[in-house]
Tab-separated table of C-alpha atoms in Angstrom:
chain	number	residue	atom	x	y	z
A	168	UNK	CA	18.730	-4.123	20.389
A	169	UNK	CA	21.245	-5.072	23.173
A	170	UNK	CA	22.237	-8.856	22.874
A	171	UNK	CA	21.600	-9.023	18.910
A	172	UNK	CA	22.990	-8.905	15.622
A	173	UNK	CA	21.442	-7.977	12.386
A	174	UNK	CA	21.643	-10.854	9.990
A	175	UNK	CA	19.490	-9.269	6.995
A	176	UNK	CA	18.132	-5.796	6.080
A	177	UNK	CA	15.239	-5.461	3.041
A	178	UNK	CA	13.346	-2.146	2.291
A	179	UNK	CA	10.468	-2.527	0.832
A	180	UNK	CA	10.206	-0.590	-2.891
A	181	UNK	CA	8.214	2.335	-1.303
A	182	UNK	CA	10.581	3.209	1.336
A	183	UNK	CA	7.962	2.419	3.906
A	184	UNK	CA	8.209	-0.960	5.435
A	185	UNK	CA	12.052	-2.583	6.204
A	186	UNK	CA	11.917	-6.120	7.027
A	187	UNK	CA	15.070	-6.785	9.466
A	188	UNK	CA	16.521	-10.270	11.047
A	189	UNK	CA	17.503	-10.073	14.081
A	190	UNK	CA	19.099	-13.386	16.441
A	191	UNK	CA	20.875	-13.717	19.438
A	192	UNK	CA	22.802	-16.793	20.789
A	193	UNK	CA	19.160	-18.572	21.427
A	194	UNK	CA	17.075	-17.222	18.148
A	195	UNK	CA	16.163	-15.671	15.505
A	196	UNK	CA	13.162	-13.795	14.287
A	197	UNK	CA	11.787	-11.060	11.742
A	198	UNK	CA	10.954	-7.843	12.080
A	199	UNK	CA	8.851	-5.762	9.903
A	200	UNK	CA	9.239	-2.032	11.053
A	201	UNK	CA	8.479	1.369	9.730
A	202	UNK	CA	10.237	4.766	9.085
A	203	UNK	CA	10.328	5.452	12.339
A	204	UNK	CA	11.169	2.053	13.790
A	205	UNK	CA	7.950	1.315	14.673
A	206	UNK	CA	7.182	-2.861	14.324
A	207	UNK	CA	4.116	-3.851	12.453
A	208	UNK	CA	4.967	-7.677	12.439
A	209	UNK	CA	7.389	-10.092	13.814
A	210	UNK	CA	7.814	-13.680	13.059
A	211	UNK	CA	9.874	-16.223	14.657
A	212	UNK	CA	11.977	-17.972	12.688
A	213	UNK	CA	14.396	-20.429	14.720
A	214	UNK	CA	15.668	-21.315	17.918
A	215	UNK	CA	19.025	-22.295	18.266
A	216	UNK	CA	19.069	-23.802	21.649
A	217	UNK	CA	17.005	-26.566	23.528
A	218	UNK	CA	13.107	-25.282	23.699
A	219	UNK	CA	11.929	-24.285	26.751
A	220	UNK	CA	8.472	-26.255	28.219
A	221	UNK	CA	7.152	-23.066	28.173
A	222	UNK	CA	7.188	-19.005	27.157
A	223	UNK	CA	10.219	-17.063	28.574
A	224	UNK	CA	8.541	-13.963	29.745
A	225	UNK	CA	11.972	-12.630	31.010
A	226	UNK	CA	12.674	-12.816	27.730
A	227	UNK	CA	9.922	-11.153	26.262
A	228	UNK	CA	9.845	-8.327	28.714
A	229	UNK	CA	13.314	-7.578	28.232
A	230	UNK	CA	12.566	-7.373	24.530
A	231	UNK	CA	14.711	-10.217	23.469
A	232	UNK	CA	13.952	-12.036	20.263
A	233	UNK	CA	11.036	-14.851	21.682
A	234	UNK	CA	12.486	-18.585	21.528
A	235	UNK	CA	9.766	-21.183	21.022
A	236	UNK	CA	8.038	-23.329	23.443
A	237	UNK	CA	8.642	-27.210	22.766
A	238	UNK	CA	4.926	-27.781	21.665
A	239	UNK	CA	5.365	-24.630	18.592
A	240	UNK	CA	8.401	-26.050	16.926
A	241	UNK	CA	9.576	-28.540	14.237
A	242	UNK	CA	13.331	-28.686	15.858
A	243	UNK	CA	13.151	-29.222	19.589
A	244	UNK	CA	16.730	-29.516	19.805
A	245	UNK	CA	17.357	-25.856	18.131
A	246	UNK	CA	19.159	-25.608	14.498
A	247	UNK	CA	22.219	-23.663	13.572
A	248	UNK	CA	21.965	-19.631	13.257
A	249	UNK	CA	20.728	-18.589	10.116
A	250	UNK	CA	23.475	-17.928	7.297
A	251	UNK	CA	22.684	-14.331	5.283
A	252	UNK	CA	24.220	-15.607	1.927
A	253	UNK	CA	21.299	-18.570	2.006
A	254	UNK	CA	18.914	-15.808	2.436
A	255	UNK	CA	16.039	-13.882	0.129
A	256	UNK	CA	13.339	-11.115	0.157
A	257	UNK	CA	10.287	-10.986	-1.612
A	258	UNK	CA	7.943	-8.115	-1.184
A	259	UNK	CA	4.314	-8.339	-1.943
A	260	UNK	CA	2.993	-6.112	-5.009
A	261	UNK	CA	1.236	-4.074	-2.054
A	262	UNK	CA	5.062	-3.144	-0.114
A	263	UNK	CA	3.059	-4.312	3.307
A	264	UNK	CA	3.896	-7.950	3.431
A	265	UNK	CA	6.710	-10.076	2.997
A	266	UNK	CA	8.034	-13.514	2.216
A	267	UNK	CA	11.419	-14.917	3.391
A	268	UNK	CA	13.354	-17.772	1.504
A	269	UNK	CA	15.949	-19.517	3.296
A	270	UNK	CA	17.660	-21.324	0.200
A	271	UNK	CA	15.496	-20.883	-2.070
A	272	UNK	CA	12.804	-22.167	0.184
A	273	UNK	CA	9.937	-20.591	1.842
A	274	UNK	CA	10.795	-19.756	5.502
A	275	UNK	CA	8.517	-17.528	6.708
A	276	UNK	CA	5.837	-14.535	4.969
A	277	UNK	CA	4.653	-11.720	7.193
A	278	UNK	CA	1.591	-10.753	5.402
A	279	UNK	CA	-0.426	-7.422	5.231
A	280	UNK	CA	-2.904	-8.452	8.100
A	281	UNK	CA	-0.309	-9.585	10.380
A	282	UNK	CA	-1.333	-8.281	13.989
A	283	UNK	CA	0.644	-8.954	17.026
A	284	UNK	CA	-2.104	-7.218	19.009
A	285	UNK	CA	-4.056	-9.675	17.765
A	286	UNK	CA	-2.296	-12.964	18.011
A	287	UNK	CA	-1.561	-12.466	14.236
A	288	UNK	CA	2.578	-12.680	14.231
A	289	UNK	CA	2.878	-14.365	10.649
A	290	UNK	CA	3.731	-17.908	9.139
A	291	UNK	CA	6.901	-19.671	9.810
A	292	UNK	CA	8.477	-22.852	8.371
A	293	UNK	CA	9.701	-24.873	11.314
A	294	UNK	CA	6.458	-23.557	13.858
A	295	UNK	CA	3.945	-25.680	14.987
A	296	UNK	CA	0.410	-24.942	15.283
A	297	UNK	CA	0.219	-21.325	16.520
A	298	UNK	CA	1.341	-19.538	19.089
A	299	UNK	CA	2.171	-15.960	20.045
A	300	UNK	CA	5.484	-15.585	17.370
A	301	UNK	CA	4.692	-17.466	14.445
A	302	UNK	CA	1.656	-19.490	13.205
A	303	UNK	CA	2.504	-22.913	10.935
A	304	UNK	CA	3.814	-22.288	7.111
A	305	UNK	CA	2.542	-25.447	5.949
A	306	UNK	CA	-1.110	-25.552	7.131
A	307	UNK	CA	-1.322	-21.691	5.275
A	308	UNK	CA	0.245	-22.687	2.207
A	309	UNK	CA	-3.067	-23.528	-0.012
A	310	UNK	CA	-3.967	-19.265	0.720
A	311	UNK	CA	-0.407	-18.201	0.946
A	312	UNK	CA	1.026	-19.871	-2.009
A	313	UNK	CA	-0.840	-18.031	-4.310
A	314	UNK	CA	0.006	-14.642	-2.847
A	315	UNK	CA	3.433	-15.685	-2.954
A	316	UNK	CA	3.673	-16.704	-6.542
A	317	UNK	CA	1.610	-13.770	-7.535
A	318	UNK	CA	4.026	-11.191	-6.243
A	319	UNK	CA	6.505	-13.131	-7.872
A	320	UNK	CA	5.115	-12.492	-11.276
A	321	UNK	CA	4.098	-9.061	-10.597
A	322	UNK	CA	7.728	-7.924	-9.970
A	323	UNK	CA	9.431	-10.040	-13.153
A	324	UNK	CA	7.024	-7.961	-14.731
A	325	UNK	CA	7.545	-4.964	-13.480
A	326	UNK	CA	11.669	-5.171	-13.528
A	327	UNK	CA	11.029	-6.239	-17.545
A	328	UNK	CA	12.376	-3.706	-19.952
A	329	UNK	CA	9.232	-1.589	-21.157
A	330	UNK	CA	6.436	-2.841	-18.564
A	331	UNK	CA	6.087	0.461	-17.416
A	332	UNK	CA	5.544	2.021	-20.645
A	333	UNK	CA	3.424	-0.187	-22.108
A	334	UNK	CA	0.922	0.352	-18.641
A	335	UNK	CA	1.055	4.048	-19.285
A	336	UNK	CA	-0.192	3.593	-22.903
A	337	UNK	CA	-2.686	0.806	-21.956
A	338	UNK	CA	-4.091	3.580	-19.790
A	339	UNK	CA	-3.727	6.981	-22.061
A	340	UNK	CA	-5.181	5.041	-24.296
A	341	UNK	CA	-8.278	4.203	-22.152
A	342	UNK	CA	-8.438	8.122	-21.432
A	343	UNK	CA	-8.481	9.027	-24.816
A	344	UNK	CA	-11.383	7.151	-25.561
A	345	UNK	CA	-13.152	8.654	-22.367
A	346	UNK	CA	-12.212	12.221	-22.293
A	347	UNK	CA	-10.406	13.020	-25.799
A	348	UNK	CA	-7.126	14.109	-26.728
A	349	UNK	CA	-4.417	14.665	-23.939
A	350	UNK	CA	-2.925	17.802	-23.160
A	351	UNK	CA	0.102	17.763	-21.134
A	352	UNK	CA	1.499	15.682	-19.226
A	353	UNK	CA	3.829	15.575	-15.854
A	354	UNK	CA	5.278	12.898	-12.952
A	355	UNK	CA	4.270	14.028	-9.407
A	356	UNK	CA	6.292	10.706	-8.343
A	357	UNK	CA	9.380	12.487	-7.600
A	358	UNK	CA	11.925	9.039	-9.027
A	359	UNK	CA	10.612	7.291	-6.195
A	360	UNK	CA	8.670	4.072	-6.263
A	361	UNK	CA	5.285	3.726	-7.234
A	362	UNK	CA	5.387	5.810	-10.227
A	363	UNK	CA	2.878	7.998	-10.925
A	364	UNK	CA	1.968	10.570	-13.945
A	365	UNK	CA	-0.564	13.247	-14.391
A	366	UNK	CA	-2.701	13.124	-17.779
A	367	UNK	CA	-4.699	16.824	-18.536
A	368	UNK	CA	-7.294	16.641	-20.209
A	369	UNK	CA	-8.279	19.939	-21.832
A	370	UNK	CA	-12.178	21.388	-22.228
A	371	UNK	CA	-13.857	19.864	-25.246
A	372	UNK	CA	-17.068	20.251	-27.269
A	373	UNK	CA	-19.657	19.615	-24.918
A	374	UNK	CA	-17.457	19.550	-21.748
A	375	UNK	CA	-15.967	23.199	-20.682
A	376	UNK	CA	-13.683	22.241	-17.690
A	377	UNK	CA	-10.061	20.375	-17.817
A	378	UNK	CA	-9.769	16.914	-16.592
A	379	UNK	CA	-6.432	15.817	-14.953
A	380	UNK	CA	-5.513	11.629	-14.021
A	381	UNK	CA	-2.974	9.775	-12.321
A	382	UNK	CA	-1.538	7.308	-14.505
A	383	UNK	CA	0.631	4.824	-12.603
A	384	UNK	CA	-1.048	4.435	-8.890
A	385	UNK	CA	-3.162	1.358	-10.751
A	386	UNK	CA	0.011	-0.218	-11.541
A	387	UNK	CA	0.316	-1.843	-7.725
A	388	UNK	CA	-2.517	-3.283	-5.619
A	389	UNK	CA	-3.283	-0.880	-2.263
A	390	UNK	CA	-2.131	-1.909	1.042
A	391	UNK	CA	-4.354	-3.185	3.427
A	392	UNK	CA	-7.604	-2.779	0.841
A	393	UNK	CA	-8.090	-6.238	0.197
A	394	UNK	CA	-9.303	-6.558	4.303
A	395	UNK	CA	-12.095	-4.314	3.632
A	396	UNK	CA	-13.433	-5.451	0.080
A	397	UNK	CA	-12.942	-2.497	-1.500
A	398	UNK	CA	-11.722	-1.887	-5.035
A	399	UNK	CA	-7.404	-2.604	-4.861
A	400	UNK	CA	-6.603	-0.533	-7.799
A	401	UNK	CA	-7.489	3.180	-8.227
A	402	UNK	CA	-6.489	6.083	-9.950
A	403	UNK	CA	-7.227	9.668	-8.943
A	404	UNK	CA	-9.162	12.307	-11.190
A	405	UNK	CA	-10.401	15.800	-10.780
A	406	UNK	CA	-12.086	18.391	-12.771
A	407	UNK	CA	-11.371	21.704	-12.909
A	408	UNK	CA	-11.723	25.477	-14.182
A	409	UNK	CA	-9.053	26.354	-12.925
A	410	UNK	CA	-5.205	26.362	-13.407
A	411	UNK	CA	-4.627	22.806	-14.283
A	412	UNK	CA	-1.549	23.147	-12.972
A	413	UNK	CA	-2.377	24.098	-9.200
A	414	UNK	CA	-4.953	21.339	-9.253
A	415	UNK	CA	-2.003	18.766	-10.349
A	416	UNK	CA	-0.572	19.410	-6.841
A	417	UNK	CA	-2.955	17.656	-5.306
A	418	UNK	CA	-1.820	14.878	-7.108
A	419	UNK	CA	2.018	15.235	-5.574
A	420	UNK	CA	-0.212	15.180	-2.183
A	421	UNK	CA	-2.320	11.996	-2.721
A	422	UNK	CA	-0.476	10.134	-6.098
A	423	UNK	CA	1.888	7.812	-3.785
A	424	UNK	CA	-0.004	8.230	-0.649
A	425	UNK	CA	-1.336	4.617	-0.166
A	426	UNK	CA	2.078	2.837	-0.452
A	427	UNK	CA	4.184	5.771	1.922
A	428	UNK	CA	1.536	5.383	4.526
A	429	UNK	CA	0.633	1.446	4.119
A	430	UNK	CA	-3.247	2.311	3.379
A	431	UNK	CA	-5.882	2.437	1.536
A	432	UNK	CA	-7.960	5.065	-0.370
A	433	UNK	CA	-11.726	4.395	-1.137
A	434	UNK	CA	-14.936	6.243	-2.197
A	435	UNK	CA	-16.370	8.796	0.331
A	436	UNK	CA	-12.374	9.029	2.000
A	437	UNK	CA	-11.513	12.675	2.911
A	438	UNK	CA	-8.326	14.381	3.214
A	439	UNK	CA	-7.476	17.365	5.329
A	440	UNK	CA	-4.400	19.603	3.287
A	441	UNK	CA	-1.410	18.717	4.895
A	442	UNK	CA	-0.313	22.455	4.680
A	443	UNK	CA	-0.942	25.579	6.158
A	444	UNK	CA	-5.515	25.893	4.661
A	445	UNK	CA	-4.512	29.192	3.272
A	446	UNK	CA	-2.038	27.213	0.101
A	447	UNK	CA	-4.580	24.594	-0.576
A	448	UNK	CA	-3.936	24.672	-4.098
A	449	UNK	CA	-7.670	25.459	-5.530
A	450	UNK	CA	-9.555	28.697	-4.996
A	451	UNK	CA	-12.625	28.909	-2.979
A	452	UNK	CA	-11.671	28.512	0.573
A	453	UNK	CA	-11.020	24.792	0.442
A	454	UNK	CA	-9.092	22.943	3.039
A	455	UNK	CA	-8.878	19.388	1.838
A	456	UNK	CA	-10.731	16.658	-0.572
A	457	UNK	CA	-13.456	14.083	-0.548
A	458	UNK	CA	-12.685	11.245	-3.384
A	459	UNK	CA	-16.370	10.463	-4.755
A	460	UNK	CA	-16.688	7.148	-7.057
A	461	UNK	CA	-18.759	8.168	-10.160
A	462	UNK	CA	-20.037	11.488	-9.451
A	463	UNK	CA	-23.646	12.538	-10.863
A	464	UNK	CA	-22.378	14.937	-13.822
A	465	UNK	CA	-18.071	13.805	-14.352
A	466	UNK	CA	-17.237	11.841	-17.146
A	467	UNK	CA	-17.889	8.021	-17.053
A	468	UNK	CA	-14.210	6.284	-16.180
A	469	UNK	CA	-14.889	2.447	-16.119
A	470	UNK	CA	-14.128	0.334	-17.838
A	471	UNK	CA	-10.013	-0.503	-17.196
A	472	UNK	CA	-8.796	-3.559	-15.626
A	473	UNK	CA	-5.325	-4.264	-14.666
A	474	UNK	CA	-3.872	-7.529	-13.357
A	475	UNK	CA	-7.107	-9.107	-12.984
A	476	UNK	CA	-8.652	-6.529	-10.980
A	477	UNK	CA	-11.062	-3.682	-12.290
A	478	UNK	CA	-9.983	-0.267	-11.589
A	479	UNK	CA	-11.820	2.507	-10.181
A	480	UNK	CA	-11.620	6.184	-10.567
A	481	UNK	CA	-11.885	8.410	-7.835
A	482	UNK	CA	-12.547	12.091	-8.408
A	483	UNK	CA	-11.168	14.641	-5.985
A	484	UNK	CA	-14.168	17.173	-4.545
A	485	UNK	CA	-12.390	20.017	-2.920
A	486	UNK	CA	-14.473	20.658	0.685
A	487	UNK	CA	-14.178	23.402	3.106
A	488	UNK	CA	-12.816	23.218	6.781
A	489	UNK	CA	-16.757	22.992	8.048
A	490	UNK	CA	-17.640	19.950	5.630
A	491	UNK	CA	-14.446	18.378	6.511
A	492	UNK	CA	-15.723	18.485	10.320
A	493	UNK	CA	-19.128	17.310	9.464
A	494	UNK	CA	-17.971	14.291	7.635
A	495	UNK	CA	-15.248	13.251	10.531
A	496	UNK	CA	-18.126	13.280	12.577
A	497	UNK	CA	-21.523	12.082	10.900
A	498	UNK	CA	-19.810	10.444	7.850
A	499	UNK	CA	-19.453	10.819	4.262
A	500	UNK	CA	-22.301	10.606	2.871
A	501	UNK	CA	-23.704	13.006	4.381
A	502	UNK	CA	-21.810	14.962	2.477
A	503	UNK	CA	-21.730	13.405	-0.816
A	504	UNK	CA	-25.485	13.747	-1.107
A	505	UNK	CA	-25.575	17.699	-1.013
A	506	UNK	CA	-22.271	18.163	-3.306
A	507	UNK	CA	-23.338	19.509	-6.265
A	508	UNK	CA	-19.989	18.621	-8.126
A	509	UNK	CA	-20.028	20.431	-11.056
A	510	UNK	CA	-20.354	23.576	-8.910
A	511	UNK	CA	-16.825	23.012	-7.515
A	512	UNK	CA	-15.075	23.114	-9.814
């Protein structure tokens, strides 16, 4: 951006959110941008001049970081530009919001529902009331102090020496007990961030197809699936007849999916094959998935809780190009009542 400097850079641990400071001689604000440079949030953080009585649209429209109206900040008179050494990142468990310590102190937090479309910029320590580029730290902190702490916890956890194997035996051990002895076993996470394994689960007395599970995409709260009170932790299943191993591709498809794309995944979502229909992994003529929460006929999966928060299993239905159409357009269920699962598979 012409006229600024980059004072901080912080990825996010899925590669798909990178929050960015940015100031010029009259302020500084955050940025929280994806891949492709996109910004999903923006917070203001300082200014370091006199505050205006009012907005500087020249400002704005020449897509200059925003200094603060007098009435929206602590420090009329401006403080000094920020110092990077002072400065701190931590990422919520989720990878879509962010908190910003200046010293140790909280500064700012750009968090998941952060909307500038919709006033929404994100909290900062030295606003006041809200306004446009930053809403008020301190009259947030009793909801955002929580959050905060929380992700704090999660990731001592997670950076702890054996956290991660001791969740994938908490969970193969869960499986065992629902489906019987494991089979093999392979990572469709690729050494990036979240990790994710496949269990297979072979055919056993009374059960004639192979189950495969994710193990791993549990291990971190969705994006954005808190705003529409859906479950935050799931893990993906699917039953099969087939070469387990083809069906295990689906998994490299959809294992990591909610944290590279900052969504969600929930019963009676579909997903269109993001190849060429003809490779869809499974045989039948399938060109993507429905992901069905306990499915008349599949193997009961509740039970788990991780983190506070029950986990659900959602079980990959392969669907055809027309049923794909006909759920875009008159929903899933309409869909979900007809499937006779066990036929699929």
């Amino acid at each position: 951006m012409v006229g600024t400097a980059i004072v901080l850079t912080s990825p996010n641990p899925y590669g798909s959110r990178t929050l960015t400071i940015e100031h010029d001689r009259e302020s500084s604000v955050a940025y929280l941008r994806d891949p492709k440079g996109a910004v999903h949030g923006a917070v203001w953080l300082a200014n370091h001049v006199a505050a205006p009585e009012s907005i500087d649209l020249g400002r704005a429209n020449a897509g200059l970081p925003p200094v603060m109206p007098l009435a929206n900040t602590a420090h009329p008179a401006g403080t000094p530009p920020l110092d990077p050494a002072t400065l701190s990142v931590l990422w919520f468990e989720e990878g879509d919001g962010v908190a910003l310590y200046e010293n140790h102190e909280l500064l700012a937090v750009i968090p998941g529902w952060a909307d500038l479309e919709r006033g929404m910029p994100g909290y900062a320590r030295d606003a006041v009331g809200e306004s446009p580029f930053a809403w008020s730290l301190s009259e947030a902190l009793e909801g955002l102090a929580p959050r905060v702490a929380r992700a704090r916890s999660y990731w001592h956890w997670r950076e702890a020496e054996g956290s991660w194997a001791s969740f994938q035996q908490f969970v193969m051990g869960h499986l065992d007990g629902r489906l019987g002895p494991p089979g093999r076993f392979w990572d469709v996470s690729g050494g990036r961030q979240p990790m994710v394994t496949v269990s297979e689960r072979p055919a056993t007395f009374g059960r004639d197809y192979t189950v495969l599970s994710t193990v791993g995409m549990s291990c971190q709260r969705m994006p954005r699936a808190e705003l529409y009170d859906t479950a935050c932790r799931v893990e993906l299943a699917i039953a099969t007849r087939q070469d387990p191993r083809a069906a295990a591709r689906l998994f490299l498809w959809l294992g990591q999916y909610p944290w590279k794309s900052v969504t969600w995944l929930g019963h009676g979502h579909t997903a269109r094959w993001f190849q060429d229909p003809g490779t869809f992994p499974l045989q039948g003529g399938h060109q993507g998935v429905i992901m069905l929460a306990d499915p008349p006929g599949m193997p009961d999966l509740n039970g788990f809780a991780f983190g506070g928060d029950a986990v659900r299993w959602l079980w990959l239905v392969p669907l055809t190009g027309t049923e794909l159409r006909l759920a875009a357009e008159r929903g899933h269920q309409v869909i979900a009542d007809r499937l006779a699962v066990q036929t699929r598979i």
